[in-house]
mmCIF file of C-alpha atoms and ligand atoms in Angstrom:
data_model
loop_
_atom_site.group_PDB
_atom_site.id
_atom_site.type_symbol
_atom_site.label_atom_id
_atom_site.label_comp_id
_atom_site.label_asym_id
_atom_site.label_seq_id
_atom_site.Cartn_x
_atom_site.Cartn_y
_atom_site.Cartn_z
ATOM 1 C CA MET A 584 86.428 83.694 100.700
ATOM 2 C CA ALA A 585 84.417 86.865 100.216
ATOM 3 C CA ASN A 586 84.415 90.001 98.188
ATOM 4 C CA CYS A 587 84.035 93.503 99.465
ATOM 5 C CA PRO A 588 80.669 94.928 98.343
ATOM 6 C CA TYR A 589 82.220 98.374 97.977
ATOM 7 C CA CYS A 590 85.415 97.872 95.983
ATOM 8 C CA LYS A 591 84.839 94.234 94.927
ATOM 9 C CA GLY A 592 88.249 93.385 96.306
ATOM 10 C CA LYS A 593 88.979 90.022 97.836
ATOM 11 C CA VAL A 594 88.661 89.823 101.590
ATOM 12 C CA THR A 595 89.739 86.854 103.642
ATOM 13 C CA LEU A 596 89.958 86.132 107.331
ATOM 14 C CA GLU A 597 93.711 86.594 107.031
ATOM 15 C CA THR A 598 93.622 89.990 105.376
ATOM 16 C CA VAL A 599 90.515 91.543 106.870
ATOM 17 C CA GLU A 600 91.330 94.352 109.258
ATOM 18 C CA LYS A 601 90.052 93.877 112.770
ATOM 19 C CA GLU A 602 89.692 96.661 115.265
ATOM 20 C CA THR A 603 88.567 95.992 118.785
ATOM 21 C CA LYS A 604 86.205 98.535 120.220
ATOM 22 C CA GLY A 605 85.013 98.980 123.741
ATOM 23 C CA MET A 606 86.661 98.651 127.066
ATOM 24 C CA GLY A 607 86.925 95.701 129.386
ATOM 25 C CA ILE A 608 85.665 92.198 128.900
ATOM 26 C CA LEU A 609 81.980 92.821 129.506
ATOM 27 C CA LYS A 610 81.267 94.698 126.334
ATOM 28 C CA GLN A 611 83.499 94.397 123.352
ATOM 29 C CA GLU A 612 82.906 94.792 119.663
ATOM 30 C CA ILE A 613 85.177 93.805 116.851
ATOM 31 C CA LEU A 614 85.014 95.963 113.777
ATOM 32 C CA TYR A 615 85.849 94.282 110.471
ATOM 33 C CA SER A 616 86.994 96.494 107.628
ATOM 34 C CA CYS A 617 88.130 95.892 104.075
ATOM 35 C CA PRO A 618 91.930 95.907 103.700
ATOM 36 C CA ASN A 619 91.600 97.458 100.254
ATOM 37 C CA CYS A 620 89.199 100.377 100.709
ATOM 38 C CA LYS A 621 88.870 100.468 104.521
ATOM 39 C CA SER A 622 85.103 100.236 104.353
ATOM 40 C CA VAL A 623 83.448 98.710 107.387
ATOM 41 C CA LEU A 624 82.126 95.271 106.505
ATOM 42 C CA GLY A 625 80.643 94.218 109.773
ATOM 43 C CA ILE A 626 80.671 94.326 113.520
ATOM 44 C CA SER A 627 81.008 91.283 115.729
ATOM 45 C CA ARG A 628 79.937 91.339 119.321
ATOM 46 C CA GLY A 629 82.324 89.950 121.869
ATOM 47 C CA ARG A 630 81.382 87.566 124.607
ATOM 48 C CA TYR A 631 79.263 88.720 127.436
ATOM 49 C CA MET A 632 80.400 87.216 130.688
ATOM 50 C CA GLY A 633 77.921 86.247 133.357
HETATM 51 ZN ZN1 LIG B 1235 86.728 97.205 99.830
#
C-alpha cells in the first residue's frame, strides 16, 4: 500500500502502528508510526463534536 520514507519498509493499514493521543472525545489525535522503524508517518485528527 505504501512504503515508509525512512526505512523503505512496507506499511499497510493492517500493520501500521496507531497510537491515540489526547483525552476525551473533543480533541483526539491518532499517531501513525512505521511498524519497522517506529518513525512517525503522520497524525490524523479525530472528530470534533459539536
Ligand atoms: Zn520505517
